[in-house]
């Protein structure tokens, strides 16, 4: 595709920081337990090839993706990468099951029907197939219900040829330090996973790793915090920042008192004001909710977003800048030393996950 010589922004991904965050979790769980990595959605938008290679070098034992295509893509990067696919057979039944069998991808089986299909395939192939089994403990999205777990464990022939790698479940509110749901889920997980006494267990996501240190089980599944998101939002972020984003000024202008700016004139100037127009917008993942709300930085000085964020353009107020003003071609900090991904997300009424997974394909990406 294009070579990004004139890209509207420069996205820098710090792979050393990523590796340091991985080692932080490995130290937190101890050498006896393993740290898997969620790399779904192109490794939360950062670039799955570079992320997977970096974590492979840290001996990451299992990479979690969401879809069959993501699983196949990882295997095409390196067939040696151990891959688990969270969506199970993804509504595509036997066809996807056969793909997983052929490529040694481990599905996370989410229903009795998926288990039946996978077990039948394994019997036909004459050898057990590895898979994870997901039990639901509060989310009501995917996974076996308590009744389905009990029924399954009472009929071992139904999973006779499934080599259960892990029994898994997923926290609903582990980012919320006071949520009573988290201990309730742990209890449910304990009760239901004993139905499969020989299987290893996996429960914790990033926040769960730090919040529930007594419940790491055999494998934790880290995601957002590897990429620099704060897993403990009520305290300062223990993780290293991984993503830096700077966007270019297209032009600066002097707006007059009484004039407005942008679509629907949502901001009117109460004094003559110097502004800058930046070459990125909601098509780049700078969500429209940032309009008249988010703050960007020029040499550490805050520049409020004024007016509506448009598809490819965003306008900022330069009135509070002291010293040299930014000029056309200069870079304005969106994510960096003065603003982390959680702060930016808060100013858009969203979460770090959504910021990272919507990072634009138009940015030039640099891996350091
Ligand atoms: C995405 C995901 C994770 C990682 O969650 P984070 O909150 O990003 O750490 C873990 N487990 C499952 C099932 C997931 O879907």
Coordinates of C-alpha atoms and ligand atoms in Angstrom, one line a residue:
X1 CA 0.0 0.0 0.0
X2 CA 1.1 3.6 0.6
X3 CA 4.5 4.3 2.2
X4 CA 3.0 6.8 4.7
X5 CA 5.5 9.5 3.8
X6 CA 2.9 12.1 4.3
X7 CA 0.7 10.4 6.9
X8 CA -1.5 12.5 9.1
X9 CA -0.1 11.1 12.3
X10 CA 2.8 8.9 13.6
X11 CA 1.9 6.0 15.8
X12 CA 4.8 4.6 17.7
X13 CA 4.6 1.2 19.4
X14 CA 7.2 0.5 22.0
X15 CA 7.9 -3.2 21.8
X16 CA 10.4 -3.0 24.7
X17 CA 7.7 -1.6 26.9
X18 CA 5.3 -4.4 25.7
X19 CA 7.9 -7.0 26.7
X20 CA 8.5 -5.3 30.1
X21 CA 4.7 -5.3 30.7
X22 CA 4.7 -9.0 29.9
X23 CA 7.5 -9.7 32.3
X24 CA 5.7 -7.6 35.0
X25 CA 2.8 -10.0 34.8
X26 CA 5.1 -13.1 34.7
X27 CA 6.7 -11.8 37.9
X28 CA 3.2 -11.1 39.4
X29 CA 2.0 -14.7 38.9
X30 CA 5.3 -16.4 39.6
X31 CA 7.3 -18.9 37.6
X32 CA 4.9 -21.8 38.3
X33 CA 2.0 -20.1 36.4
X34 CA 1.7 -19.0 32.8
X35 CA 0.9 -15.7 31.2
X36 CA -1.2 -16.0 28.0
X37 CA -1.8 -13.0 25.8
X38 CA -5.0 -11.7 24.2
X39 CA -4.0 -10.6 20.7
X40 CA -7.5 -10.4 19.2
X41 CA -8.4 -7.4 16.9
X42 CA -4.9 -7.1 15.5
X43 CA -3.4 -7.1 19.1
X44 CA -5.8 -4.4 20.2
X45 CA -5.0 -2.4 17.1
X46 CA -1.2 -2.3 17.7
X47 CA -0.2 -4.9 15.0
X48 CA -0.5 -8.6 15.7
X49 CA 2.7 -9.6 13.8
X50 CA 5.0 -7.4 15.8
X51 CA 3.2 -8.0 19.1
X52 CA 3.1 -11.8 18.7
X53 CA 6.8 -12.0 17.7
X54 CA 7.7 -9.9 20.7
X55 CA 5.7 -12.0 23.2
X56 CA 6.9 -15.2 21.5
X57 CA 10.5 -14.1 22.4
X58 CA 9.2 -13.8 26.0
X59 CA 8.0 -17.4 25.8
X60 CA 4.3 -16.6 25.9
X61 CA 2.6 -20.0 26.0
X62 CA -0.8 -19.2 24.4
X63 CA -2.2 -16.4 22.2
X64 CA -5.9 -15.7 22.3
X65 CA -7.8 -14.4 19.2
X66 CA -11.5 -13.9 18.6
X67 CA -12.2 -15.3 15.1
X68 CA -11.1 -18.1 12.8
X69 CA -9.5 -15.6 10.4
X70 CA -7.4 -14.1 13.2
X71 CA -6.4 -17.6 14.3
X72 CA -5.3 -18.6 10.7
X73 CA -3.5 -15.3 10.3
X74 CA -1.4 -16.0 13.4
X75 CA -0.6 -19.4 12.2
X76 CA 0.5 -17.9 8.9
X77 CA 2.9 -15.6 10.8
X78 CA 4.4 -18.6 12.4
X79 CA 2.8 -22.1 12.6
X80 CA 4.7 -22.6 15.9
X81 CA 2.6 -19.9 17.6
X82 CA 0.2 -21.6 20.1
X83 CA -3.3 -20.2 19.3
X84 CA -6.7 -20.4 21.0
X85 CA -9.8 -19.0 19.3
X86 CA -12.2 -17.5 21.8
X87 CA -15.2 -17.5 19.5
X88 CA -15.1 -21.3 19.4
X89 CA -16.5 -22.6 16.1
X90 CA -17.8 -19.1 15.5
X91 CA -21.2 -20.2 14.3
X92 CA -19.6 -22.0 11.3
X93 CA -19.7 -25.5 12.8
X94 CA -17.8 -28.4 11.3
X95 CA -16.1 -26.4 8.6
X96 CA -14.3 -24.3 11.1
X97 CA -13.7 -27.3 13.3
X98 CA -11.9 -29.0 10.4
X99 CA -9.7 -25.9 9.8
X100 CA -8.7 -25.8 13.5
X101 CA -7.9 -29.5 13.4
X102 CA -5.8 -29.0 10.2
X103 CA -3.9 -26.0 11.6
X104 CA -3.6 -27.1 15.2
X105 CA -5.6 -24.2 16.5
X106 CA -7.3 -24.7 19.9
X107 CA -11.0 -23.6 19.9
X108 CA -12.5 -22.3 23.1
X109 CA -15.7 -24.4 23.0
X110 CA -18.7 -22.5 24.2
X111 CA -21.7 -24.7 23.8
X112 CA -22.7 -28.4 24.1
X113 CA -23.3 -28.4 20.3
X114 CA -19.7 -27.2 19.6
X115 CA -18.4 -29.9 22.0
X116 CA -20.4 -32.5 20.1
X117 CA -19.1 -31.4 16.7
X118 CA -15.5 -31.3 17.9
X119 CA -15.7 -34.6 19.7
X120 CA -17.1 -36.3 16.6
X121 CA -14.4 -34.8 14.4
X122 CA -11.7 -36.1 16.8
X123 CA -13.3 -39.6 16.9
X124 CA -13.3 -39.7 13.1
X125 CA -9.7 -38.5 13.0
X126 CA -8.8 -41.2 15.5
X127 CA -7.0 -39.0 18.0
X128 CA -8.0 -36.6 20.6
X129 CA -8.1 -32.9 19.7
X130 CA -7.0 -30.2 22.1
X131 CA -9.5 -27.5 23.1
X132 CA -10.5 -25.2 25.9
X133 CA -13.9 -25.3 27.5
X134 CA -15.5 -22.0 28.5
X135 CA -18.0 -22.0 31.4
X136 CA -20.1 -18.9 32.0
X137 CA -20.0 -17.5 35.5
X138 CA -21.8 -14.1 34.9
X139 CA -21.4 -12.7 31.5
X140 CA -24.3 -14.5 29.6
X141 CA -22.5 -14.0 26.3
X142 CA -20.7 -17.3 25.6
X143 CA -19.9 -20.4 27.5
X144 CA -21.7 -23.4 29.2
X145 CA -24.3 -22.6 31.8
X146 CA -24.1 -24.3 35.2
X147 CA -26.8 -26.9 34.0
X148 CA -24.9 -27.6 30.8
X149 CA -21.7 -28.1 32.8
X150 CA -23.4 -30.6 35.1
X151 CA -25.0 -32.5 32.2
X152 CA -21.7 -32.6 30.3
X153 CA -19.7 -33.9 33.3
X154 CA -22.3 -36.6 33.9
X155 CA -21.8 -37.9 30.3
X156 CA -18.0 -38.3 29.8
X157 CA -18.5 -40.0 26.4
X158 CA -19.6 -36.6 25.1
X159 CA -16.1 -35.2 25.4
X160 CA -14.2 -38.5 25.3
X161 CA -11.9 -37.3 22.5
X162 CA -11.5 -33.7 23.6
X163 CA -8.1 -33.1 25.2
X164 CA -9.2 -30.3 27.6
X165 CA -6.3 -27.9 27.9
X166 CA -8.1 -25.5 30.2
X167 CA -11.4 -24.8 31.8
X168 CA -11.9 -21.1 31.4
X169 CA -14.3 -18.3 32.4
X170 CA -14.1 -14.5 32.2
X171 CA -14.6 -11.7 34.7
X172 CA -17.4 -9.2 34.1
X173 CA -16.2 -6.4 36.5
X174 CA -12.6 -7.1 37.5
X175 CA -11.7 -3.5 36.6
X176 CA -14.1 -2.3 39.3
X177 CA -12.3 -2.8 42.6
X178 CA -15.4 -3.0 44.7
X179 CA -17.5 -5.2 42.5
X180 CA -19.2 -8.1 44.5
X181 CA -19.5 -9.9 41.2
X182 CA -15.8 -10.8 41.1
X183 CA -15.8 -13.0 44.3
X184 CA -19.1 -14.4 43.2
X185 CA -17.6 -15.4 39.9
X186 CA -14.6 -17.0 41.5
X187 CA -16.9 -19.1 43.7
X188 CA -19.0 -20.2 40.7
X189 CA -15.8 -21.0 38.8
X190 CA -14.5 -23.2 41.7
X191 CA -17.9 -25.0 42.0
X192 CA -18.2 -25.7 38.2
X193 CA -14.6 -26.4 37.4
X194 CA -14.4 -29.3 39.9
X195 CA -16.7 -31.1 37.6
X196 CA -13.7 -31.4 35.3
X197 CA -11.1 -32.4 38.0
X198 CA -8.2 -33.2 35.7
X199 CA -8.3 -30.0 33.6
X200 CA -6.1 -26.9 34.2
X201 CA -7.9 -23.7 34.8
X202 CA -7.8 -20.1 33.5
X203 CA -9.8 -17.1 34.8
X204 CA -8.0 -13.8 35.1
X205 CA -7.7 -11.0 32.6
X206 CA -5.4 -8.0 33.2
X207 CA -7.3 -6.5 36.1
X208 CA -8.0 -9.9 37.6
X209 CA -4.3 -10.7 37.6
X210 CA -3.6 -7.8 40.0
X211 CA -6.9 -7.9 41.9
X212 CA -7.3 -11.6 42.6
X213 CA -3.7 -12.7 43.2
X214 CA -4.9 -15.8 45.0
X215 CA -6.8 -16.9 41.9
X216 CA -4.3 -17.1 39.1
X217 CA -4.8 -20.8 38.6
X218 CA -2.6 -22.3 35.8
X219 CA -2.8 -19.6 33.2
X220 CA -3.8 -15.9 33.2
X221 CA -4.9 -14.1 30.1
X222 CA -3.4 -10.6 29.9
X223 CA -4.6 -8.1 27.4
X224 CA -5.1 -4.3 27.7
X225 CA -2.4 -3.9 30.4
X226 CA 0.2 -5.4 28.1
X227 CA -0.6 -2.6 25.7
X228 CA -0.2 0.1 28.4
X229 CA -3.8 0.4 29.7
X230 CA -4.3 0.8 33.4
X231 CA -5.6 -2.5 35.0
X232 CA -6.2 -0.8 38.3
X233 CA -7.9 2.4 37.4
X234 CA -8.3 3.7 41.0
X235 CA -4.5 3.9 41.4
X236 CA -1.6 5.0 39.2
X237 CA -0.8 2.8 36.3
X238 CA 1.8 0.2 37.1
X239 CA 2.3 -0.6 33.4
X240 CA 4.7 1.1 30.9
X241 CA 3.1 3.1 28.1
X242 CA 3.3 1.3 24.8
X243 CA 1.5 3.6 22.3
X244 CA 2.5 7.1 21.4
X245 CA 0.6 9.1 18.9
X246 CA 1.4 12.5 17.3
X247 CA -0.7 14.2 14.6
X248 CA 0.1 16.9 12.2
X249 CA -1.0 20.5 12.0
X250 CA -2.4 21.3 8.5
X251 CA -2.9 25.0 9.1
X252 CA -3.3 27.6 11.8
X253 CA -5.8 30.4 11.7
X254 CA -6.9 33.5 13.6
X255 CA -10.6 33.2 14.3
X256 CA -12.5 36.4 15.3
X257 CA -14.7 37.0 18.3
X258 CA -18.3 36.0 17.5
X259 CA -17.4 33.5 14.8
X260 CA -18.0 29.8 15.2
X261 CA -16.0 26.7 14.2
X262 CA -16.8 23.4 12.6
X263 CA -20.0 21.5 11.8
X264 CA -23.2 22.9 13.5
X265 CA -21.2 25.7 15.0
X266 CA -21.0 24.1 18.4
X267 CA -18.3 26.5 19.6
X268 CA -18.5 30.3 19.3
X269 CA -15.4 32.4 20.1
X270 CA -15.8 34.9 22.9
X271 CA -12.5 36.6 21.9
X272 CA -10.2 36.6 18.9
X273 CA -8.5 33.1 19.1
X274 CA -5.6 31.4 17.4
X275 CA -6.5 27.8 16.4
X276 CA -4.9 24.9 14.6
X277 CA -6.6 22.4 12.3
X278 CA -5.2 18.8 12.6
X279 CA -5.3 16.2 9.9
X280 CA -7.2 13.5 11.8
X281 CA -10.7 12.9 12.8
X282 CA -13.3 10.3 13.7
X283 CA -12.3 8.1 10.7
X284 CA -9.0 7.7 12.5
X285 CA -10.5 6.6 15.7
X286 CA -10.5 10.1 17.2
X287 CA -14.2 9.7 18.3
X288 CA -16.7 12.4 17.8
X289 CA -17.4 12.3 21.5
X290 CA -14.1 14.2 21.8
X291 CA -15.8 17.3 20.4
X292 CA -15.4 20.3 22.7
X293 CA -14.0 17.9 25.3
X294 CA -10.7 16.2 24.8
X295 CA -7.3 18.0 25.2
X296 CA -4.2 17.6 23.1
X297 CA -0.7 18.8 23.9
X298 CA 1.9 21.0 22.3
X299 CA 5.3 20.9 24.0
X300 CA 3.5 19.9 27.2
X301 CA 0.9 22.7 27.0
X302 CA -2.8 21.8 26.8
X303 CA -4.7 22.6 23.6
X304 CA -8.5 22.0 24.0
X305 CA -10.4 20.5 21.2
X306 CA -13.0 23.0 20.1
X307 CA -16.0 22.4 17.8
X308 CA -17.0 19.1 16.3
X309 CA -14.5 16.5 15.4
X310 CA -15.0 15.8 11.7
X311 CA -14.1 12.7 9.7
X312 CA -10.6 13.8 8.8
X313 CA -10.1 17.1 10.7
X314 CA -10.0 18.3 14.3
X315 CA -9.6 21.8 15.5
X316 CA -7.8 22.9 18.7
X317 CA -7.6 26.2 20.6
X318 CA -4.1 27.6 20.9
X319 CA -4.9 30.6 23.2
X320 CA -3.1 29.2 26.2
X321 CA 0.2 28.4 24.5
X322 CA 3.1 30.5 25.7
X323 CA 6.3 30.7 23.6
X324 CA 6.5 29.5 20.0
X325 CA 3.1 28.5 18.5
X326 CA 2.8 25.3 16.5
X327 CA 3.0 25.8 12.7
X328 CA 1.8 23.8 9.7
X329 CA 3.6 20.5 9.7
X330 CA 4.3 20.4 13.4
X331 CA 3.2 17.4 15.4
X332 CA 0.7 17.6 18.3
X333 CA 0.7 15.0 21.1
X334 CA -2.5 12.9 21.3
X335 CA -1.0 10.0 23.3
X336 CA 2.4 10.4 25.0
X337 CA 4.1 11.8 28.1
X338 CA 1.3 14.2 28.9
X339 CA -1.7 12.0 28.2
X340 CA -2.0 8.3 28.5
X341 CA -4.6 6.1 26.8
X342 CA -6.9 6.0 29.9
X343 CA -7.0 9.8 30.1
X344 CA -7.8 10.2 26.5
X345 CA -10.5 7.5 26.7
X346 CA -12.1 9.2 29.7
X347 CA -12.3 12.5 27.7
X348 CA -14.3 10.6 25.0
X349 CA -16.6 8.8 27.4
X350 CA -15.1 5.5 26.5
X351 CA -12.4 3.0 27.6
X352 CA -8.8 2.4 26.5
X353 CA -9.8 -0.8 24.7
X354 CA -11.9 1.2 22.3
X355 CA -9.3 3.9 21.7
X356 CA -6.6 1.3 20.8
X357 CA -8.8 -0.9 18.6
X358 CA -9.9 2.0 16.6
X359 CA -6.5 3.5 15.9
X360 CA -6.3 4.5 12.3
X361 CA -4.8 2.6 9.4
X362 CA -3.8 6.0 8.0
X363 CA -1.1 6.6 10.6
X364 CA 2.5 5.8 9.9
X365 CA 3.3 3.0 12.3
X366 CA 6.8 2.9 13.8
X367 CA 7.9 0.0 16.0
X368 CA 10.8 0.7 18.4
Ligands
LIG1 C1 -9.9 -10.0 25.7 C2 -10.0 -11.1 26.7 C3 -9.0 -11.1 27.7 C4 -8.0 -10.0 28.0 O1 -8.7 -9.1 28.8 P1 -8.0 -7.7 29.2 O2 -9.1 -7.0 30.1 O3 -7.7 -6.9 28.0 O4 -6.8 -8.1 30.0 C5 -9.0 -12.3 28.5 N1 -9.9 -13.2 28.3 C6 -10.9 -13.2 27.4 C7 -11.8 -14.3 27.3 C8 -10.9 -12.1 26.6 O5 -11.9 -12.0 25.6

